[in-house]
Coordinates of C-alpha atoms in Angstrom, one line a residue:
Chain A
M1235 CA -6.7 -46.0 42.4
Y1236 CA -9.0 -43.1 44.5
P1237 CA -8.5 -39.6 44.1
D1238 CA -7.6 -37.2 47.1
I1239 CA -10.3 -35.6 48.8
I1240 CA -10.1 -32.1 49.0
L1241 CA -11.6 -29.5 49.9
R1242 CA -11.0 -25.5 49.0
L1243 CA -11.5 -22.6 51.4
P1244 CA -13.4 -20.0 48.0
E1245 CA -10.3 -17.0 46.3
W1246 CA -13.1 -14.5 48.1
L1247 CA -11.2 -15.0 51.1
A1248 CA -8.1 -14.1 51.2
G1249 CA -9.4 -10.8 50.8
E1250 CA -11.7 -10.7 53.6
L1251 CA -8.3 -10.9 55.8
Q1252 CA -6.6 -8.3 57.8
S1253 CA -2.7 -10.3 59.5
P1254 CA -2.1 -14.0 59.8
A1255 CA -2.6 -14.1 63.4
Q1256 CA -5.9 -11.3 63.2
R1257 CA -7.5 -10.7 66.8
F1258 CA -10.7 -10.1 67.4
S1259 CA -11.2 -9.0 70.7
T1260 CA -14.6 -9.6 72.1
L1261 CA -17.8 -12.0 71.1
E1262 CA -18.9 -9.4 69.2
E1263 CA -16.5 -8.6 66.5
R1264 CA -15.9 -12.3 66.5
M1265 CA -19.2 -13.6 65.5
A1266 CA -19.8 -10.1 62.5
F1267 CA -16.5 -11.1 61.2
V1268 CA -18.7 -14.8 60.5
I1269 CA -21.4 -12.8 59.2
R1270 CA -19.6 -10.8 56.6
L1271 CA -18.3 -14.7 55.2
A1272 CA -21.6 -15.4 55.0
E1273 CA -22.7 -12.5 53.9
R1274 CA -19.8 -12.7 51.0
N1275 CA -20.3 -16.1 50.4
I1276 CA -23.7 -15.3 49.4
Q1277 CA -22.8 -11.9 46.7
E1278 CA -19.6 -13.4 45.4
G1279 CA -22.1 -16.9 45.1
T1280 CA -20.2 -19.7 46.1
G1281 CA -22.8 -21.7 48.8
G1282 CA -24.8 -20.8 50.4
P1283 CA -25.5 -17.9 53.7
F1284 CA -23.5 -19.9 56.2
G1285 CA -19.9 -18.6 58.1
A1286 CA -17.8 -20.1 60.7
A1287 CA -14.8 -19.4 62.4
V1288 CA -12.4 -20.8 65.4
F1289 CA -10.5 -19.0 67.3
T1290 CA -8.6 -19.1 70.4
Q1291 CA -11.2 -17.9 73.0
E1292 CA -8.9 -16.2 75.4
T1293 CA -7.8 -13.9 73.3
G1294 CA -10.0 -14.1 69.5
E1295 CA -6.8 -15.0 67.6
L1296 CA -8.2 -16.0 64.2
I1297 CA -6.8 -20.0 63.5
A1298 CA -9.1 -20.8 60.7
P1299 CA -12.4 -19.6 59.2
G1300 CA -15.3 -21.5 57.3
V1301 CA -18.0 -20.6 54.8
N1302 CA -20.5 -23.3 53.6
I1303 CA -18.8 -24.7 50.6
V1304 CA -21.5 -27.7 49.5
V1305 CA -22.3 -27.1 46.2
A1306 CA -18.7 -26.3 44.8
S1307 CA -17.3 -28.9 46.7
H1308 CA -19.6 -31.6 45.7
C1309 CA -19.5 -32.5 48.8
S1310 CA -22.9 -32.6 52.0
L1311 CA -20.1 -32.9 54.7
A1312 CA -18.7 -29.0 53.4
H1313 CA -20.9 -26.9 56.2
A1314 CA -18.7 -23.6 57.4
E1315 CA -18.4 -25.4 60.4
A1316 CA -17.6 -28.2 59.4
V1317 CA -15.0 -26.7 56.9
A1318 CA -13.6 -24.6 59.8
I1319 CA -13.2 -26.9 62.0
M1320 CA -10.9 -29.1 59.7
L1321 CA -9.4 -26.3 58.4
A1322 CA -8.2 -26.0 62.2
Q1323 CA -6.8 -29.0 63.2
Q1324 CA -5.4 -29.1 60.0
I1325 CA -3.3 -26.1 60.2
C1326 CA -2.8 -27.1 64.4
G1327 CA -1.8 -30.7 63.8
T1328 CA -4.0 -33.2 65.0
F1329 CA -7.4 -33.8 65.1
D1330 CA -8.2 -32.6 68.6
L1331 CA -8.3 -29.0 68.9
S1332 CA -8.4 -29.8 73.3
A1333 CA -4.9 -31.3 72.4
D1334 CA -2.8 -30.4 75.7
F1335 CA -0.1 -27.6 73.3
L1336 CA -3.1 -25.6 72.8
P1337 CA -5.2 -23.0 74.1
P1338 CA -9.0 -23.6 74.1
L1339 CA -9.9 -22.7 70.9
E1340 CA -14.3 -21.5 70.7
L1341 CA -16.0 -22.3 67.5
V1342 CA -18.1 -18.7 66.5
T1343 CA -21.6 -19.4 64.0
S1344 CA -23.7 -16.9 62.2
A1345 CA -25.8 -20.1 62.8
Q1346 CA -26.5 -22.9 64.9
P1347 CA -25.9 -25.6 63.9
C1348 CA -27.8 -28.9 62.2
I1349 CA -27.3 -32.2 62.4
Q1350 CA -24.3 -32.7 61.1
C1351 CA -22.0 -30.0 62.6
Y1352 CA -24.6 -30.6 66.4
G1353 CA -21.7 -34.6 65.6
N1354 CA -18.6 -32.9 64.3
I1355 CA -19.1 -30.7 67.7
W1356 CA -19.2 -33.2 69.2
W1357 CA -15.4 -35.2 68.4
S1358 CA -14.2 -31.8 68.3
G1359 CA -12.3 -31.0 71.2
L1360 CA -13.8 -27.0 71.0
Q1361 CA -14.1 -25.5 74.0
R1362 CA -17.3 -23.3 73.2
L1363 CA -19.8 -22.4 71.2
I1364 CA -20.6 -18.6 70.1
V1365 CA -24.4 -19.0 67.4
G1366 CA -26.3 -16.8 65.6
A1367 CA -29.2 -17.6 63.9
S1368 CA -31.4 -20.3 66.2
K1369 CA -32.5 -23.2 64.3
A1370 CA -35.9 -22.1 64.3
D1371 CA -34.5 -18.8 63.1
V1372 CA -32.6 -20.6 59.5
E1373 CA -35.9 -22.7 59.4
A1374 CA -38.3 -20.2 58.3
L1375 CA -36.2 -17.6 57.2
T1376 CA -34.6 -19.5 54.5
G1377 CA -35.9 -23.0 54.5
F1378 CA -32.5 -24.7 54.9
Q1379 CA -33.5 -28.1 57.3
E1380 CA -31.3 -28.3 60.8
G1381 CA -32.5 -32.0 60.8
P1382 CA -32.9 -33.9 64.1
V1383 CA -31.0 -31.7 66.8
P1384 CA -31.8 -32.8 69.9
E1385 CA -34.3 -30.3 71.9
N1386 CA -32.0 -29.8 74.8
W1387 CA -28.4 -29.9 72.3
V1388 CA -26.9 -27.3 75.4
E1389 CA -27.7 -29.1 77.5
T1390 CA -25.6 -32.1 76.1
L1391 CA -23.0 -30.5 74.8
E1392 CA -22.4 -28.9 78.2
H1393 CA -22.6 -31.3 80.2
R1394 CA -20.8 -34.6 79.0
P1395 CA -19.1 -37.1 81.0
P1396 CA -16.3 -38.3 80.9
L1397 CA -15.4 -36.1 77.5
P1398 CA -15.1 -31.8 78.7
P1399 CA -18.0 -29.4 78.7
I1400 CA -18.8 -27.2 75.6
R1401 CA -19.8 -24.0 76.6
V1402 CA -22.9 -22.5 73.8
I1403 CA -23.4 -19.0 74.4
Q1404 CA -26.4 -18.1 72.0
N1405 CA -28.4 -15.3 69.7
V1406 CA -24.9 -12.7 69.8
L1407 CA -26.1 -10.6 66.9
R1408 CA -29.1 -13.0 66.2
E1409 CA -30.5 -10.0 64.4
E1410 CA -27.5 -9.6 61.7
A1411 CA -27.3 -13.3 61.8
C1412 CA -31.0 -13.4 60.5
A1413 CA -30.4 -10.5 57.8
V1414 CA -28.1 -12.9 56.1
L1415 CA -30.7 -15.6 55.9
R1416 CA -33.2 -12.9 54.9
A1417 CA -31.3 -12.1 52.7
Y1418 CA -30.9 -15.2 50.6
A1419 CA -33.4 -16.6 50.7
E1420 CA -35.3 -13.0 49.1
N1421 CA -32.2 -13.5 46.5
G1422 CA -33.3 -16.9 45.2
G1423 CA -30.8 -18.5 46.8
L1424 CA -30.1 -21.8 46.0
V1425 CA -31.5 -24.7 48.8
Y1426 CA -30.1 -28.0 48.8
N1427 CA -31.0 -30.2 51.3
P1428 CA -31.1 -33.5 49.2
D1429 CA -34.8 -34.3 48.5
V1430 CA -35.1 -30.4 46.2
M1431 CA -32.3 -32.2 44.1
Chain B
M824 CA -3.5 -18.1 52.6
Y825 CA -4.1 -21.4 54.0
P826 CA -3.5 -24.5 53.4
D827 CA -6.1 -27.5 51.2
I828 CA -8.3 -29.5 53.7
I829 CA -7.2 -32.9 52.2
L830 CA -7.7 -36.1 52.9
R831 CA -6.2 -39.7 51.3
L832 CA -7.3 -42.9 51.6
P833 CA -4.1 -45.7 53.4
E834 CA -2.0 -46.3 50.8
W835 CA -2.9 -50.4 51.3
L836 CA -6.4 -50.0 50.3
A837 CA -5.4 -49.9 46.7
G838 CA -4.0 -53.3 47.2
E839 CA -7.7 -54.9 48.6
L840 CA -9.3 -53.9 45.2
Q841 CA -9.7 -56.1 42.3
S842 CA -11.0 -54.2 39.8
P843 CA -12.2 -50.6 39.3
A844 CA -16.0 -51.3 39.0
Q845 CA -15.8 -54.0 41.7
R846 CA -19.4 -56.2 42.8
F847 CA -20.6 -57.4 45.5
S848 CA -24.1 -59.5 45.1
T849 CA -25.3 -59.5 48.8
L850 CA -25.1 -57.6 51.9
E851 CA -23.0 -60.6 53.4
E852 CA -20.5 -59.8 50.6
R853 CA -20.7 -56.4 50.8
M854 CA -20.5 -56.2 54.9
A855 CA -16.7 -59.3 54.7
F856 CA -15.1 -56.0 52.6
V857 CA -15.9 -53.4 55.0
I858 CA -15.0 -55.8 57.7
R859 CA -11.9 -56.6 56.3
L860 CA -10.8 -52.8 55.3
A861 CA -11.7 -52.1 59.2
E862 CA -9.0 -55.2 59.7
R863 CA -6.4 -54.2 57.3
N864 CA -6.3 -50.1 59.2
I865 CA -5.7 -52.6 62.5
Q866 CA -2.6 -54.3 61.1
E867 CA -1.2 -50.8 59.6
G868 CA -1.4 -48.6 61.8
T869 CA -3.0 -46.2 59.9
G870 CA -6.3 -46.1 61.8
G871 CA -9.3 -47.3 64.4
P872 CA -11.2 -50.4 63.6
F873 CA -13.9 -49.3 61.4
G874 CA -14.7 -50.4 57.9
A875 CA -17.6 -48.4 55.2
A876 CA -18.5 -48.2 51.5
V877 CA -19.8 -46.5 49.6
F878 CA -22.2 -49.3 46.9
T879 CA -24.7 -49.6 43.9
Q880 CA -27.7 -50.7 45.9
E881 CA -29.2 -52.9 43.6
T882 CA -25.6 -54.5 41.5
G883 CA -23.4 -54.3 44.7
E884 CA -20.7 -52.1 42.4
L885 CA -18.1 -50.4 45.1
I886 CA -18.6 -46.8 44.6
A887 CA -15.9 -45.7 46.8
P888 CA -14.0 -47.1 50.1
G889 CA -13.5 -45.3 53.9
V890 CA -11.9 -46.3 56.6
N891 CA -11.5 -44.2 59.9
I892 CA -7.6 -41.7 59.2
V893 CA -9.1 -39.4 62.3
V894 CA -5.1 -39.4 63.6
A895 CA -3.1 -39.6 60.5
S896 CA -5.0 -36.7 59.1
H897 CA -5.4 -34.8 62.1
C898 CA -9.2 -34.6 61.4
S899 CA -11.7 -35.9 63.6
L900 CA -14.5 -35.7 60.5
A901 CA -12.5 -39.0 59.4
H902 CA -14.3 -41.9 60.7
A903 CA -14.9 -44.2 58.1
E904 CA -18.2 -43.8 57.8
A905 CA -17.9 -39.8 56.4
V906 CA -14.5 -40.4 54.3
A907 CA -16.2 -43.1 52.3
I908 CA -19.3 -40.3 51.6
M909 CA -16.8 -37.0 51.6
L910 CA -14.8 -39.4 48.9
A911 CA -18.6 -40.8 46.9
Q912 CA -19.4 -37.5 46.8
Q913 CA -16.0 -36.6 45.3
I914 CA -16.0 -39.2 42.0
C915 CA -20.2 -39.0 41.7
G916 CA -19.8 -36.1 41.1
T917 CA -22.7 -34.3 43.4
F918 CA -23.5 -33.4 47.2
D919 CA -26.3 -35.7 46.5
L920 CA -26.0 -39.3 46.3
S921 CA -29.4 -39.5 45.5
A922 CA -29.3 -37.3 42.7
D923 CA -30.7 -37.9 39.8
F924 CA -28.8 -38.8 37.2
L925 CA -27.1 -42.0 39.9
P926 CA -28.8 -45.3 41.0
P927 CA -30.3 -45.4 44.3
L928 CA -26.5 -46.0 46.0
E929 CA -26.3 -47.2 50.2
L930 CA -23.5 -47.4 53.1
V931 CA -21.9 -50.1 54.9
T932 CA -20.7 -49.8 57.8
S933 CA -18.7 -52.5 60.3
A934 CA -20.1 -50.8 63.1
Q935 CA -23.2 -48.1 64.1
P936 CA -22.7 -44.1 63.4
C937 CA -21.7 -42.6 65.9
I938 CA -23.2 -39.3 66.6
Q939 CA -21.4 -37.2 64.2
C940 CA -21.2 -39.9 61.2
Y941 CA -25.6 -39.9 61.7
G942 CA -26.0 -36.5 60.8
N943 CA -23.7 -37.2 57.7
I944 CA -25.3 -39.7 56.6
W945 CA -29.0 -37.3 56.9
W946 CA -27.3 -35.4 54.2
S947 CA -25.2 -37.2 52.6
G948 CA -28.3 -39.2 49.8
L949 CA -28.0 -41.9 50.7
Q950 CA -30.7 -44.7 50.9
R951 CA -29.8 -47.1 53.1
L952 CA -27.6 -48.0 55.6
I953 CA -26.2 -51.6 56.0
V954 CA -25.3 -51.3 59.8
G955 CA -22.5 -54.7 61.6
A956 CA -22.3 -54.3 65.1
S957 CA -23.7 -52.4 67.4
K958 CA -23.1 -48.7 69.2
A959 CA -23.2 -51.4 72.6
D960 CA -21.0 -53.8 70.5
V961 CA -18.5 -50.5 70.1
E962 CA -18.9 -48.9 73.6
A963 CA -18.7 -52.0 75.2
L964 CA -15.2 -54.0 73.4
T965 CA -13.4 -51.1 72.3
G966 CA -14.5 -48.2 74.6
F967 CA -14.9 -45.6 71.8
Q968 CA -17.7 -43.9 72.4
E969 CA -20.6 -43.1 69.9
G970 CA -22.2 -40.2 71.9
P971 CA -25.3 -39.1 71.5
V972 CA -26.9 -40.3 68.5
P973 CA -30.5 -41.1 69.4
E974 CA -32.2 -44.0 71.2
N975 CA -35.1 -43.9 67.7
W976 CA -32.4 -43.7 65.8
V977 CA -33.6 -46.0 63.1
E978 CA -37.5 -44.9 62.7
T979 CA -35.7 -41.3 62.7
L980 CA -33.3 -41.7 59.2
E981 CA -36.8 -44.1 58.1
H982 CA -39.0 -41.7 58.0
R983 CA -38.8 -37.8 57.6
P984 CA -40.6 -36.6 55.7
P985 CA -39.9 -34.3 54.0
L986 CA -36.4 -35.5 52.9
P987 CA -35.9 -39.1 51.9
P988 CA -36.1 -42.0 53.9
I989 CA -33.2 -43.9 54.5
R990 CA -34.1 -47.3 54.9
V991 CA -31.5 -49.5 58.0
I992 CA -30.3 -52.9 57.8
Q993 CA -28.6 -54.0 61.2
N994 CA -27.1 -57.2 62.5
V995 CA -25.3 -58.2 59.3
L996 CA -22.4 -60.3 60.3
R997 CA -22.4 -59.2 63.5
E998 CA -20.1 -60.8 65.2
E999 CA -17.5 -61.1 62.5
A1000 CA -18.1 -57.1 62.9
C1001 CA -17.7 -56.9 66.8
A1002 CA -14.4 -59.6 66.1
V1003 CA -11.9 -57.2 64.7
L1004 CA -12.9 -54.2 67.5
R1005 CA -11.8 -57.0 70.0
A1006 CA -8.8 -57.5 68.2
Y1007 CA -8.4 -54.1 68.2
A1008 CA -9.6 -53.5 72.0
E1009 CA -6.9 -56.4 72.6
N1010 CA -3.9 -54.9 70.9
G1011 CA -4.0 -51.5 72.7
G1012 CA -5.1 -50.2 69.7
L1013 CA -5.6 -45.9 70.9
V1014 CA -8.9 -45.1 71.1
Y1015 CA -8.8 -41.3 71.0
N1016 CA -11.8 -39.5 72.0
P1017 CA -11.0 -36.1 73.0
D1018 CA -11.1 -36.4 76.0
V1019 CA -8.3 -39.5 76.8
M1020 CA -5.0 -38.2 74.9

């Protein structure tokens, strides 16, 4: 009676991947990859200037990439972080990315999570969060809003008993991440907050 | 290279629907419907004790139902509210439920949105939120956590310039909504916060 909800990565994404279990040793390599996804997403016109991916924390194996596909997929939930999380969970076969049979997993995102992605991360089972551009960068450079993320958002993620902590590392390749945001705005990219449509 | 992300409503849900554009005149009728979905979701073993639906605000036409399908669909985002929002957006063909071609739409949910659904609602385009059981009810009766929802969450939704307000109405059939939560806990329903698996 109702259709399935289907979210699909853009076709160009396959071209960014070199092997099924590609490894990225350093945090900078992981961040450069997701910034590259954000950049391609702009160039290809497939969504907003945001990229993210789930990696194994220790070895940097790519589990699932994500880009913002809100407009194309008719889904306000489909931020880059959410797409990467949902895809990782589907691939791992569990709603809990901290399940015993999995190694510690982390989310690398080109920009600080908005209020929605903050909530997505909260219940995801991810154990670490790596951030490029800040909330202030996103809002100042693009006009995209981030919503009512708590001032002490890092502290809330890192200390949340009885839930396990989610460690946060910020400002990884921040300038490079900001450059993509700036390019999007300068090229007149759509800012699709629900007030502007 | 990567699979699609697919979320599917449980098959029993079709049996709860009487016609494609079923109408529910009062808020109580709309709430009774989503509580019934929560109840069936328990009985059928298809997910947590939560139901939600998107309706047209003025006429009460059902646009999209949702139930919690986190465990079955391997997706920590698939709370009842999120499923209803994503399905409504897919059906309406837009990420913005406040698009000009749509009438004002509302979300009716059997329990107060958690931190994740709070963020989902923020960007959804929904114009009104109708709530049954409270956060305190959910946490006290089931053990499910709601996360760091702001104390002044109603105020933040109702007054958020430059975004349009989302009006909140609470405590609609609250006792009936609590009864479903209580039944879930008493029957040993799985509480799947990521710490307990």
